[in-house]
């Protein structure tokens, strides 16, 4: 007989609407010492069109076994009308992993970078390893290059027989950028997002709170987060930005489409795009393949793919925009699947003049 104890389960219409729009990526983990009963607080969160953290569901549970997490994910799925996320980020808890495999079998499971770095510090206490581990985790290496760097690091530090390091490497497809390339994670690669949510919760809920105080303070926390979103909505609509790139028409167009925070993420990529030159173009029945290199530095090349079927005249309404597919969805203009690859598609007339016959920047904000 399965016994599950859930002290508190919260989700309202606003959070459910947020999940309907921004629920392609889901992070959840348990945080502790947030109430006097020492019940773990499980927070399900995501990211909105301002690149801000939003909370979909929160629950207080009495234990962290597989049955509890399975029940919790089932309640989450029912609460969200059966919509499962495409990607899930967790702290690596074993019971969570099994529950995700059971309830969200189609979701890609990724480990939270913040928790991985914290665990590396706690288990090894070696600053050199932590620094090199960050490089292996965050740098966009090819798989062979990643493996070589990992082997060199482990050999140099004499950690070949360390069980924790071996287990970490065995799970590399859940954290290494070289292996998870191609999946969208909505900005959850950076550790600051997880730290930020911890910090916000810590300002409101404490270990001295009973259940009534906890609920009251938790609602205050959610209210402040939503108030901040409304304030950012206003700031995003007021004023004009100073254009900085040579491609003024494209930059002005994206500034009008995107929210302010997302545009600030996109603009450095556009600036870098101006330093690229198309060296060759290969036409295939399904796509166009462009070989790119930097001006004055032709030793390193990249290939960009443009599938013509995904680009139409509804430039502002469909997939062919920048990172803010979510932003466009929020404005009820976007349709289709969120993508990791950010496509910068300039109009043909402007592109011909710039001698950049179609640049697609491959950039990961996760």
PDB file of N, CA and C in Angstrom, residues 207-306:
ATOM      1  N   UNK A 207      12.434  28.813   8.937  1.00  0.00           N
ATOM      2  CA  UNK A 207      12.229  27.579   9.692  1.00  0.00           C
ATOM      3  C   UNK A 207      11.348  27.788  10.913  1.00  0.00           C
ATOM      4  N   UNK A 208      11.141  29.002  11.349  1.00  0.00           N
ATOM      5  CA  UNK A 208      10.305  29.237  12.526  1.00  0.00           C
ATOM      6  C   UNK A 208       8.817  29.307  12.192  1.00  0.00           C
ATOM      7  N   UNK A 209       8.444  29.316  10.937  1.00  0.00           N
ATOM      8  CA  UNK A 209       7.049  29.500  10.536  1.00  0.00           C
ATOM      9  C   UNK A 209       6.243  28.208  10.702  1.00  0.00           C
ATOM     10  N   UNK A 210       5.058  28.330  11.284  1.00  0.00           N
ATOM     11  CA  UNK A 210       4.124  27.212  11.258  1.00  0.00           C
ATOM     12  C   UNK A 210       3.415  27.218   9.909  1.00  0.00           C
ATOM     13  N   UNK A 211       2.465  26.298   9.718  1.00  0.00           N
ATOM     14  CA  UNK A 211       1.846  26.151   8.407  1.00  0.00           C
ATOM     15  C   UNK A 211       1.093  27.413   7.999  1.00  0.00           C
ATOM     16  N   UNK A 212       0.374  28.013   8.940  1.00  0.00           N
ATOM     17  CA  UNK A 212      -0.382  29.227   8.618  1.00  0.00           C
ATOM     18  C   UNK A 212       0.551  30.369   8.217  1.00  0.00           C
ATOM     19  N   UNK A 213       1.608  30.566   8.984  1.00  0.00           N
ATOM     20  CA  UNK A 213       2.562  31.632   8.661  1.00  0.00           C
ATOM     21  C   UNK A 213       3.274  31.349   7.341  1.00  0.00           C
ATOM     22  N   UNK A 214       3.571  30.075   7.126  1.00  0.00           N
ATOM     23  CA  UNK A 214       4.243  29.720   5.881  1.00  0.00           C
ATOM     24  C   UNK A 214       3.377  30.088   4.680  1.00  0.00           C
ATOM     25  N   UNK A 215       2.097  29.700   4.716  1.00  0.00           N
ATOM     26  CA  UNK A 215       1.206  29.975   3.589  1.00  0.00           C
ATOM     27  C   UNK A 215       1.083  31.484   3.364  1.00  0.00           C
ATOM     28  N   UNK A 216       0.945  32.229   4.432  1.00  0.00           N
ATOM     29  CA  UNK A 216       0.808  33.675   4.314  1.00  0.00           C
ATOM     30  C   UNK A 216       2.061  34.304   3.700  1.00  0.00           C
ATOM     31  N   UNK A 217       3.221  33.901   4.181  1.00  0.00           N
ATOM     32  CA  UNK A 217       4.461  34.467   3.663  1.00  0.00           C
ATOM     33  C   UNK A 217       4.755  33.985   2.237  1.00  0.00           C
ATOM     34  N   UNK A 218       4.383  32.763   1.942  1.00  0.00           N
ATOM     35  CA  UNK A 218       4.589  32.255   0.590  1.00  0.00           C
ATOM     36  C   UNK A 218       3.755  33.045  -0.409  1.00  0.00           C
ATOM     37  N   UNK A 219       2.508  33.339  -0.071  1.00  0.00           N
ATOM     38  CA  UNK A 219       1.671  34.138  -0.960  1.00  0.00           C
ATOM     39  C   UNK A 219       2.224  35.543  -1.133  1.00  0.00           C
ATOM     40  N   UNK A 220       2.823  36.095  -0.102  1.00  0.00           N
ATOM     41  CA  UNK A 220       3.467  37.399  -0.231  1.00  0.00           C
ATOM     42  C   UNK A 220       4.630  37.338  -1.212  1.00  0.00           C
ATOM     43  N   UNK A 221       5.378  36.252  -1.153  1.00  0.00           N
ATOM     44  CA  UNK A 221       6.499  36.062  -2.075  1.00  0.00           C
ATOM     45  C   UNK A 221       6.004  35.992  -3.522  1.00  0.00           C
ATOM     46  N   UNK A 222       4.964  35.196  -3.759  1.00  0.00           N
ATOM     47  CA  UNK A 222       4.409  35.070  -5.109  1.00  0.00           C
ATOM     48  C   UNK A 222       3.869  36.414  -5.580  1.00  0.00           C
ATOM     49  N   UNK A 223       3.221  37.147  -4.696  1.00  0.00           N
ATOM     50  CA  UNK A 223       2.671  38.457  -5.051  1.00  0.00           C
ATOM     51  C   UNK A 223       3.774  39.422  -5.464  1.00  0.00           C
ATOM     52  N   UNK A 224       4.886  39.401  -4.757  1.00  0.00           N
ATOM     53  CA  UNK A 224       5.988  40.299  -5.112  1.00  0.00           C
ATOM     54  C   UNK A 224       6.591  39.922  -6.467  1.00  0.00           C
ATOM     55  N   UNK A 225       6.739  38.635  -6.737  1.00  0.00           N
ATOM     56  CA  UNK A 225       7.287  38.198  -8.016  1.00  0.00           C
ATOM     57  C   UNK A 225       6.383  38.631  -9.167  1.00  0.00           C
ATOM     58  N   UNK A 226       5.081  38.540  -8.982  1.00  0.00           N
ATOM     59  CA  UNK A 226       4.156  38.946 -10.042  1.00  0.00           C
ATOM     60  C   UNK A 226       4.110  40.460 -10.199  1.00  0.00           C
ATOM     61  N   UNK A 227       4.254  41.160  -9.090  1.00  0.00           N
ATOM     62  CA  UNK A 227       4.309  42.612  -9.164  1.00  0.00           C
ATOM     63  C   UNK A 227       5.536  43.058  -9.949  1.00  0.00           C
ATOM     64  N   UNK A 228       6.643  42.372  -9.746  1.00  0.00           N
ATOM     65  CA  UNK A 228       7.864  42.699 -10.470  1.00  0.00           C
ATOM     66  C   UNK A 228       7.696  42.441 -11.965  1.00  0.00           C
ATOM     67  N   UNK A 229       6.954  41.396 -12.301  1.00  0.00           N
ATOM     68  CA  UNK A 229       6.695  41.108 -13.709  1.00  0.00           C
ATOM     69  C   UNK A 229       5.868  42.219 -14.347  1.00  0.00           C
ATOM     70  N   UNK A 230       4.853  42.704 -13.635  1.00  0.00           N
ATOM     71  CA  UNK A 230       4.022  43.797 -14.162  1.00  0.00           C
ATOM     72  C   UNK A 230       4.852  45.055 -14.360  1.00  0.00           C
ATOM     73  N   UNK A 231       5.747  45.331 -13.414  1.00  0.00           N
ATOM     74  CA  UNK A 231       6.611  46.498 -13.534  1.00  0.00           C
ATOM     75  C   UNK A 231       7.525  46.376 -14.748  1.00  0.00           C
ATOM     76  N   UNK A 232       8.038  45.183 -14.975  1.00  0.00           N
ATOM     77  CA  UNK A 232       8.913  44.961 -16.124  1.00  0.00           C
ATOM     78  C   UNK A 232       8.132  45.063 -17.422  1.00  0.00           C
ATOM     79  N   UNK A 233       6.866  44.627 -17.417  1.00  0.00           N
ATOM     80  CA  UNK A 233       6.010  44.797 -18.593  1.00  0.00           C
ATOM     81  C   UNK A 233       5.927  46.269 -18.980  1.00  0.00           C
ATOM     82  N   UNK A 234       5.710  47.111 -17.990  1.00  0.00           N
ATOM     83  CA  UNK A 234       5.602  48.548 -18.239  1.00  0.00           C
ATOM     84  C   UNK A 234       6.920  49.111 -18.765  1.00  0.00           C
ATOM     85  N   UNK A 235       8.018  48.761 -18.121  1.00  0.00           N
ATOM     86  CA  UNK A 235       9.321  49.277 -18.539  1.00  0.00           C
ATOM     87  C   UNK A 235       9.678  48.828 -19.953  1.00  0.00           C
ATOM     88  N   UNK A 236       9.191  47.646 -20.338  1.00  0.00           N
ATOM     89  CA  UNK A 236       9.501  47.118 -21.658  1.00  0.00           C
ATOM     90  C   UNK A 236       8.764  47.853 -22.766  1.00  0.00           C
ATOM     91  N   UNK A 237       7.658  48.502 -22.433  1.00  0.00           N
ATOM     92  CA  UNK A 237       6.847  49.182 -23.443  1.00  0.00           C
ATOM     93  C   UNK A 237       7.141  50.672 -23.547  1.00  0.00           C
ATOM     94  N   UNK A 238       7.903  51.215 -22.627  1.00  0.00           N
ATOM     95  CA  UNK A 238       8.143  52.655 -22.577  1.00  0.00           C
ATOM     96  C   UNK A 238       9.541  52.971 -23.097  1.00  0.00           C
ATOM     97  N   UNK A 239       9.626  53.971 -23.976  1.00  0.00           N
ATOM     98  CA  UNK A 239      10.918  54.444 -24.446  1.00  0.00           C
ATOM     99  C   UNK A 239      11.447  53.689 -25.646  1.00  0.00           C
ATOM    100  N   UNK A 240      12.381  54.304 -26.337  1.00  0.00           N
ATOM    101  CA  UNK A 240      13.043  53.702 -27.494  1.00  0.00           C
ATOM    102  C   UNK A 240      14.495  53.423 -27.159  1.00  0.00           C
ATOM    103  N   UNK A 241      14.992  52.309 -27.668  1.00  0.00           N
ATOM    104  CA  UNK A 241      16.371  51.923 -27.415  1.00  0.00           C
ATOM    105  C   UNK A 241      17.309  52.582 -28.415  1.00  0.00           C
ATOM    106  N   UNK A 242      18.527  52.825 -27.998  1.00  0.00           N
ATOM    107  CA  UNK A 242      19.557  53.345 -28.886  1.00  0.00           C
ATOM    108  C   UNK A 242      20.127  52.176 -29.686  1.00  0.00           C
ATOM    109  N   UNK A 243      20.076  52.283 -31.010  1.00  0.00           N
ATOM    110  CA  UNK A 243      20.566  51.212 -31.872  1.00  0.00           C
ATOM    111  C   UNK A 243      22.086  51.215 -31.891  1.00  0.00           C
ATOM    112  N   UNK A 244      22.677  50.020 -31.858  1.00  0.00           N
ATOM    113  CA  UNK A 244      24.130  49.913 -31.743  1.00  0.00           C
ATOM    114  C   UNK A 244      24.779  49.152 -32.881  1.00  0.00           C
ATOM    115  N   UNK A 245      24.052  48.265 -33.541  1.00  0.00           N
ATOM    116  CA  UNK A 245      24.661  47.439 -34.587  1.00  0.00           C
ATOM    117  C   UNK A 245      24.543  48.127 -35.944  1.00  0.00           C
ATOM    118  N   UNK A 246      25.358  47.722 -36.921  1.00  0.00           N
ATOM    119  CA  UNK A 246      25.237  48.273 -38.272  1.00  0.00           C
ATOM    120  C   UNK A 246      23.923  47.919 -38.956  1.00  0.00           C
ATOM    121  N   UNK A 247      23.288  46.844 -38.541  1.00  0.00           N
ATOM    122  CA  UNK A 247      22.021  46.409 -39.137  1.00  0.00           C
ATOM    123  C   UNK A 247      20.863  47.075 -38.406  1.00  0.00           C
ATOM    124  N   UNK A 248      20.686  48.384 -38.627  1.00  0.00           N
ATOM    125  CA  UNK A 248      19.698  49.156 -37.877  1.00  0.00           C
ATOM    126  C   UNK A 248      18.280  48.660 -38.099  1.00  0.00           C
ATOM    127  N   UNK A 249      17.938  48.318 -39.336  1.00  0.00           N
ATOM    128  CA  UNK A 249      16.574  47.904 -39.634  1.00  0.00           C
ATOM    129  C   UNK A 249      16.214  46.624 -38.881  1.00  0.00           C
ATOM    130  N   UNK A 250      17.134  45.664 -38.898  1.00  0.00           N
ATOM    131  CA  UNK A 250      16.886  44.399 -38.202  1.00  0.00           C
ATOM    132  C   UNK A 250      16.857  44.606 -36.694  1.00  0.00           C
ATOM    133  N   UNK A 251      17.774  45.410 -36.185  1.00  0.00           N
ATOM    134  CA  UNK A 251      17.813  45.655 -34.739  1.00  0.00           C
ATOM    135  C   UNK A 251      16.555  46.381 -34.276  1.00  0.00           C
ATOM    136  N   UNK A 252      16.093  47.371 -35.063  1.00  0.00           N
ATOM    137  CA  UNK A 252      14.876  48.095 -34.684  1.00  0.00           C
ATOM    138  C   UNK A 252      13.658  47.177 -34.715  1.00  0.00           C
ATOM    139  N   UNK A 253      13.610  46.294 -35.707  1.00  0.00           N
ATOM    140  CA  UNK A 253      12.483  45.357 -35.818  1.00  0.00           C
ATOM    141  C   UNK A 253      12.423  44.420 -34.620  1.00  0.00           C
ATOM    142  N   UNK A 254      13.569  43.854 -34.252  1.00  0.00           N
ATOM    143  CA  UNK A 254      13.572  42.933 -33.112  1.00  0.00           C
ATOM    144  C   UNK A 254      13.301  43.667 -31.798  1.00  0.00           C
ATOM    145  N   UNK A 255      13.755  44.932 -31.696  1.00  0.00           N
ATOM    146  CA  UNK A 255      13.486  45.708 -30.484  1.00  0.00           C
ATOM    147  C   UNK A 255      11.995  45.936 -30.305  1.00  0.00           C
ATOM    148  N   UNK A 256      11.261  46.038 -31.420  1.00  0.00           N
ATOM    149  CA  UNK A 256       9.807  46.242 -31.350  1.00  0.00           C
ATOM    150  C   UNK A 256       9.071  44.943 -31.050  1.00  0.00           C
ATOM    151  N   UNK A 257       9.663  43.818 -31.405  1.00  0.00           N
ATOM    152  CA  UNK A 257       9.002  42.525 -31.202  1.00  0.00           C
ATOM    153  C   UNK A 257       9.245  41.988 -29.794  1.00  0.00           C
ATOM    154  N   UNK A 258      10.479  42.096 -29.336  1.00  0.00           N
ATOM    155  CA  UNK A 258      10.878  41.425 -28.107  1.00  0.00           C
ATOM    156  C   UNK A 258      10.653  42.290 -26.886  1.00  0.00           C
ATOM    157  N   UNK A 259      10.552  41.628 -25.748  1.00  0.00           N
ATOM    158  CA  UNK A 259      10.580  42.365 -24.496  1.00  0.00           C
ATOM    159  C   UNK A 259      11.999  42.888 -24.271  1.00  0.00           C
ATOM    160  N   UNK A 260      12.133  43.869 -23.405  1.00  0.00           N
ATOM    161  CA  UNK A 260      13.404  44.554 -23.235  1.00  0.00           C
ATOM    162  C   UNK A 260      14.514  43.598 -22.779  1.00  0.00           C
ATOM    163  N   UNK A 261      14.229  42.766 -21.801  1.00  0.00           N
ATOM    164  CA  UNK A 261      15.253  41.866 -21.266  1.00  0.00           C
ATOM    165  C   UNK A 261      15.716  40.844 -22.303  1.00  0.00           C
ATOM    166  N   UNK A 262      14.773  40.321 -23.077  1.00  0.00           N
ATOM    167  CA  UNK A 262      15.144  39.348 -24.102  1.00  0.00           C
ATOM    168  C   UNK A 262      15.946  40.021 -25.211  1.00  0.00           C
ATOM    169  N   UNK A 263      15.569  41.253 -25.539  1.00  0.00           N
ATOM    170  CA  UNK A 263      16.323  41.978 -26.561  1.00  0.00           C
ATOM    171  C   UNK A 263      17.759  42.212 -26.122  1.00  0.00           C
ATOM    172  N   UNK A 264      17.971  42.523 -24.844  1.00  0.00           N
ATOM    173  CA  UNK A 264      19.328  42.724 -24.348  1.00  0.00           C
ATOM    174  C   UNK A 264      20.147  41.437 -24.421  1.00  0.00           C
ATOM    175  N   UNK A 265      19.489  40.285 -24.360  1.00  0.00           N
ATOM    176  CA  UNK A 265      20.193  39.016 -24.553  1.00  0.00           C
ATOM    177  C   UNK A 265      20.539  38.798 -26.020  1.00  0.00           C
ATOM    178  N   UNK A 266      19.658  39.272 -26.890  1.00  0.00           N
ATOM    179  CA  UNK A 266      19.843  39.046 -28.319  1.00  0.00           C
ATOM    180  C   UNK A 266      20.861  39.998 -28.956  1.00  0.00           C
ATOM    181  N   UNK A 267      20.911  41.239 -28.503  1.00  0.00           N
ATOM    182  CA  UNK A 267      21.717  42.245 -29.193  1.00  0.00           C
ATOM    183  C   UNK A 267      23.202  41.902 -29.295  1.00  0.00           C
ATOM    184  N   UNK A 268      23.845  41.365 -28.251  1.00  0.00           N
ATOM    185  CA  UNK A 268      25.258  40.986 -28.425  1.00  0.00           C
ATOM    186  C   UNK A 268      25.463  39.957 -29.529  1.00  0.00           C
ATOM    187  N   UNK A 269      24.481  39.072 -29.713  1.00  0.00           N
ATOM    188  CA  UNK A 269      24.595  38.084 -30.771  1.00  0.00           C
ATOM    189  C   UNK A 269      24.497  38.742 -32.137  1.00  0.00           C
ATOM    190  N   UNK A 270      23.619  39.726 -32.271  1.00  0.00           N
ATOM    191  CA  UNK A 270      23.497  40.446 -33.530  1.00  0.00           C
ATOM    192  C   UNK A 270      24.787  41.196 -33.850  1.00  0.00           C
ATOM    193  N   UNK A 271      25.384  41.795 -32.823  1.00  0.00           N
ATOM    194  CA  UNK A 271      26.645  42.504 -33.023  1.00  0.00           C
ATOM    195  C   UNK A 271      27.735  41.553 -33.501  1.00  0.00           C
ATOM    196  N   UNK A 272      27.793  40.372 -32.910  1.00  0.00           N
ATOM    197  CA  UNK A 272      28.781  39.385 -33.340  1.00  0.00           C
ATOM    198  C   UNK A 272      28.504  38.901 -34.765  1.00  0.00           C
ATOM    199  N   UNK A 273      27.218  38.876 -35.136  1.00  0.00           N
ATOM    200  CA  UNK A 273      26.867  38.418 -36.477  1.00  0.00           C
ATOM    201  C   UNK A 273      27.465  39.320 -37.546  1.00  0.00           C
ATOM    202  N   UNK A 274      27.644  40.596 -37.214  1.00  0.00           N
ATOM    203  CA  UNK A 274      28.193  41.540 -38.181  1.00  0.00           C
ATOM    204  C   UNK A 274      29.662  41.261 -38.491  1.00  0.00           C
ATOM    205  N   UNK A 275      30.305  40.454 -37.667  1.00  0.00           N
ATOM    206  CA  UNK A 275      31.718  40.135 -37.898  1.00  0.00           C
ATOM    207  C   UNK A 275      31.888  38.826 -38.652  1.00  0.00           C
ATOM    208  N   UNK A 276      30.781  38.240 -39.111  1.00  0.00           N
ATOM    209  CA  UNK A 276      30.846  36.968 -39.816  1.00  0.00           C
ATOM    210  C   UNK A 276      30.712  37.159 -41.322  1.00  0.00           C
ATOM    211  N   UNK A 277      31.334  36.272 -42.055  1.00  0.00           N
ATOM    212  CA  UNK A 277      31.269  36.297 -43.517  1.00  0.00           C
ATOM    213  C   UNK A 277      30.862  34.922 -44.016  1.00  0.00           C
ATOM    214  N   UNK A 278      29.950  34.905 -44.991  1.00  0.00           N
ATOM    215  CA  UNK A 278      29.530  33.653 -45.607  1.00  0.00           C
ATOM    216  C   UNK A 278      30.573  33.247 -46.638  1.00  0.00           C
ATOM    217  N   UNK A 279      31.168  32.092 -46.460  1.00  0.00           N
ATOM    218  CA  UNK A 279      32.232  31.622 -47.348  1.00  0.00           C
ATOM    219  C   UNK A 279      31.696  30.729 -48.465  1.00  0.00           C
ATOM    220  N   UNK A 280      30.632  30.000 -48.186  1.00  0.00           N
ATOM    221  CA  UNK A 280      30.051  29.151 -49.232  1.00  0.00           C
ATOM    222  C   UNK A 280      28.615  28.838 -48.880  1.00  0.00           C
ATOM    223  N   UNK A 281      27.870  28.416 -49.890  1.00  0.00           N
ATOM    224  CA  UNK A 281      26.463  28.051 -49.694  1.00  0.00           C
ATOM    225  C   UNK A 281      26.194  26.777 -50.474  1.00  0.00           C
ATOM    226  N   UNK A 282      25.592  25.798 -49.832  1.00  0.00           N
ATOM    227  CA  UNK A 282      25.245  24.529 -50.463  1.00  0.00           C
ATOM    228  C   UNK A 282      23.734  24.355 -50.425  1.00  0.00           C
ATOM    229  N   UNK A 283      23.134  24.143 -51.566  1.00  0.00           N
ATOM    230  CA  UNK A 283      21.691  23.962 -51.656  1.00  0.00           C
ATOM    231  C   UNK A 283      21.355  22.482 -51.652  1.00  0.00           C
ATOM    232  N   UNK A 284      20.404  22.087 -50.832  1.00  0.00           N
ATOM    233  CA  UNK A 284      19.904  20.715 -50.787  1.00  0.00           C
ATOM    234  C   UNK A 284      18.395  20.748 -50.982  1.00  0.00           C
ATOM    235  N   UNK A 285      17.764  19.621 -51.218  1.00  0.00           N
ATOM    236  CA  UNK A 285      16.309  19.621 -51.418  1.00  0.00           C
ATOM    237  C   UNK A 285      15.526  20.124 -50.200  1.00  0.00           C
ATOM    238  N   UNK A 286      16.100  20.025 -49.017  1.00  0.00           N
ATOM    239  CA  UNK A 286      15.354  20.384 -47.804  1.00  0.00           C
ATOM    240  C   UNK A 286      15.845  21.652 -47.124  1.00  0.00           C
ATOM    241  N   UNK A 287      17.075  22.075 -47.398  1.00  0.00           N
ATOM    242  CA  UNK A 287      17.606  23.227 -46.683  1.00  0.00           C
ATOM    243  C   UNK A 287      18.765  23.845 -47.442  1.00  0.00           C
ATOM    244  N   UNK A 288      19.204  24.995 -46.960  1.00  0.00           N
ATOM    245  CA  UNK A 288      20.405  25.646 -47.457  1.00  0.00           C
ATOM    246  C   UNK A 288      21.447  25.610 -46.352  1.00  0.00           C
ATOM    247  N   UNK A 289      22.667  25.226 -46.694  1.00  0.00           N
ATOM    248  CA  UNK A 289      23.741  25.085 -45.719  1.00  0.00           C
ATOM    249  C   UNK A 289      24.784  26.164 -46.007  1.00  0.00           C
ATOM    250  N   UNK A 290      25.002  27.031 -45.022  1.00  0.00           N
ATOM    251  CA  UNK A 290      25.952  28.120 -45.167  1.00  0.00           C
ATOM    252  C   UNK A 290      27.173  27.853 -44.292  1.00  0.00           C
ATOM    253  N   UNK A 291      28.340  28.060 -44.870  1.00  0.00           N
ATOM    254  CA  UNK A 291      29.592  27.960 -44.120  1.00  0.00           C
ATOM    255  C   UNK A 291      30.050  29.362 -43.761  1.00  0.00           C
ATOM    256  N   UNK A 292      30.245  29.611 -42.459  1.00  0.00           N
ATOM    257  CA  UNK A 292      30.553  30.941 -41.958  1.00  0.00           C
ATOM    258  C   UNK A 292      31.918  30.972 -41.300  1.00  0.00           C
ATOM    259  N   UNK A 293      32.545  32.120 -41.347  1.00  0.00           N
ATOM    260  CA  UNK A 293      33.783  32.344 -40.608  1.00  0.00           C
ATOM    261  C   UNK A 293      33.853  33.815 -40.244  1.00  0.00           C
ATOM    262  N   UNK A 294      34.736  34.162 -39.334  1.00  0.00           N
ATOM    263  CA  UNK A 294      34.898  35.551 -38.930  1.00  0.00           C
ATOM    264  C   UNK A 294      35.813  36.283 -39.919  1.00  0.00           C
ATOM    265  N   UNK A 295      35.546  37.566 -40.075  1.00  0.00           N
ATOM    266  CA  UNK A 295      36.413  38.383 -40.903  1.00  0.00           C
ATOM    267  C   UNK A 295      37.813  38.386 -40.290  1.00  0.00           C
ATOM    268  N   UNK A 296      38.815  38.100 -41.136  1.00  0.00           N
ATOM    269  CA  UNK A 296      40.194  38.121 -40.680  1.00  0.00           C
ATOM    270  C   UNK A 296      40.602  36.921 -39.866  1.00  0.00           C
ATOM    271  N   UNK A 297      39.712  35.933 -39.738  1.00  0.00           N
ATOM    272  CA  UNK A 297      40.032  34.737 -38.947  1.00  0.00           C
ATOM    273  C   UNK A 297      39.294  33.559 -39.572  1.00  0.00           C
ATOM    274  N   UNK A 298      39.824  33.058 -40.664  1.00  0.00           N
ATOM    275  CA  UNK A 298      39.118  32.042 -41.448  1.00  0.00           C
ATOM    276  C   UNK A 298      39.463  30.611 -41.059  1.00  0.00           C
ATOM    277  N   UNK A 299      40.296  30.443 -40.022  1.00  0.00           N
ATOM    278  CA  UNK A 299      40.709  29.082 -39.673  1.00  0.00           C
ATOM    279  C   UNK A 299      39.604  28.284 -39.007  1.00  0.00           C
ATOM    280  N   UNK A 300      38.642  28.956 -38.405  1.00  0.00           N
ATOM    281  CA  UNK A 300      37.537  28.253 -37.762  1.00  0.00           C
ATOM    282  C   UNK A 300      36.243  28.575 -38.490  1.00  0.00           C
ATOM    283  N   UNK A 301      35.495  27.534 -38.820  1.00  0.00           N
ATOM    284  CA  UNK A 301      34.262  27.706 -39.578  1.00  0.00           C
ATOM    285  C   UNK A 301      33.085  27.080 -38.852  1.00  0.00           C
ATOM    286  N   UNK A 302      31.893  27.593 -39.160  1.00  0.00           N
ATOM    287  CA  UNK A 302      30.648  27.042 -38.628  1.00  0.00           C
ATOM    288  C   UNK A 302      29.702  26.799 -39.787  1.00  0.00           C
ATOM    289  N   UNK A 303      28.819  25.854 -39.610  1.00  0.00           N
ATOM    290  CA  UNK A 303      27.787  25.606 -40.612  1.00  0.00           C
ATOM    291  C   UNK A 303      26.427  25.937 -40.032  1.00  0.00           C
ATOM    292  N   UNK A 304      25.647  26.681 -40.805  1.00  0.00           N
ATOM    293  CA  UNK A 304      24.299  27.071 -40.393  1.00  0.00           C
ATOM    294  C   UNK A 304      23.311  26.516 -41.408  1.00  0.00           C
ATOM    295  N   UNK A 305      22.198  26.027 -40.909  1.00  0.00           N
ATOM    296  CA  UNK A 305      21.189  25.390 -41.755  1.00  0.00           C
ATOM    297  C   UNK A 305      19.919  26.242 -41.772  1.00  0.00           C
ATOM    298  N   UNK A 306      19.402  26.466 -42.944  1.00  0.00           N
ATOM    299  CA  UNK A 306      18.138  27.192 -43.077  1.00  0.00           C
ATOM    300  C   UNK A 306      17.152  26.299 -43.795  1.00  0.00           C
TER     301      UNK A 306
END
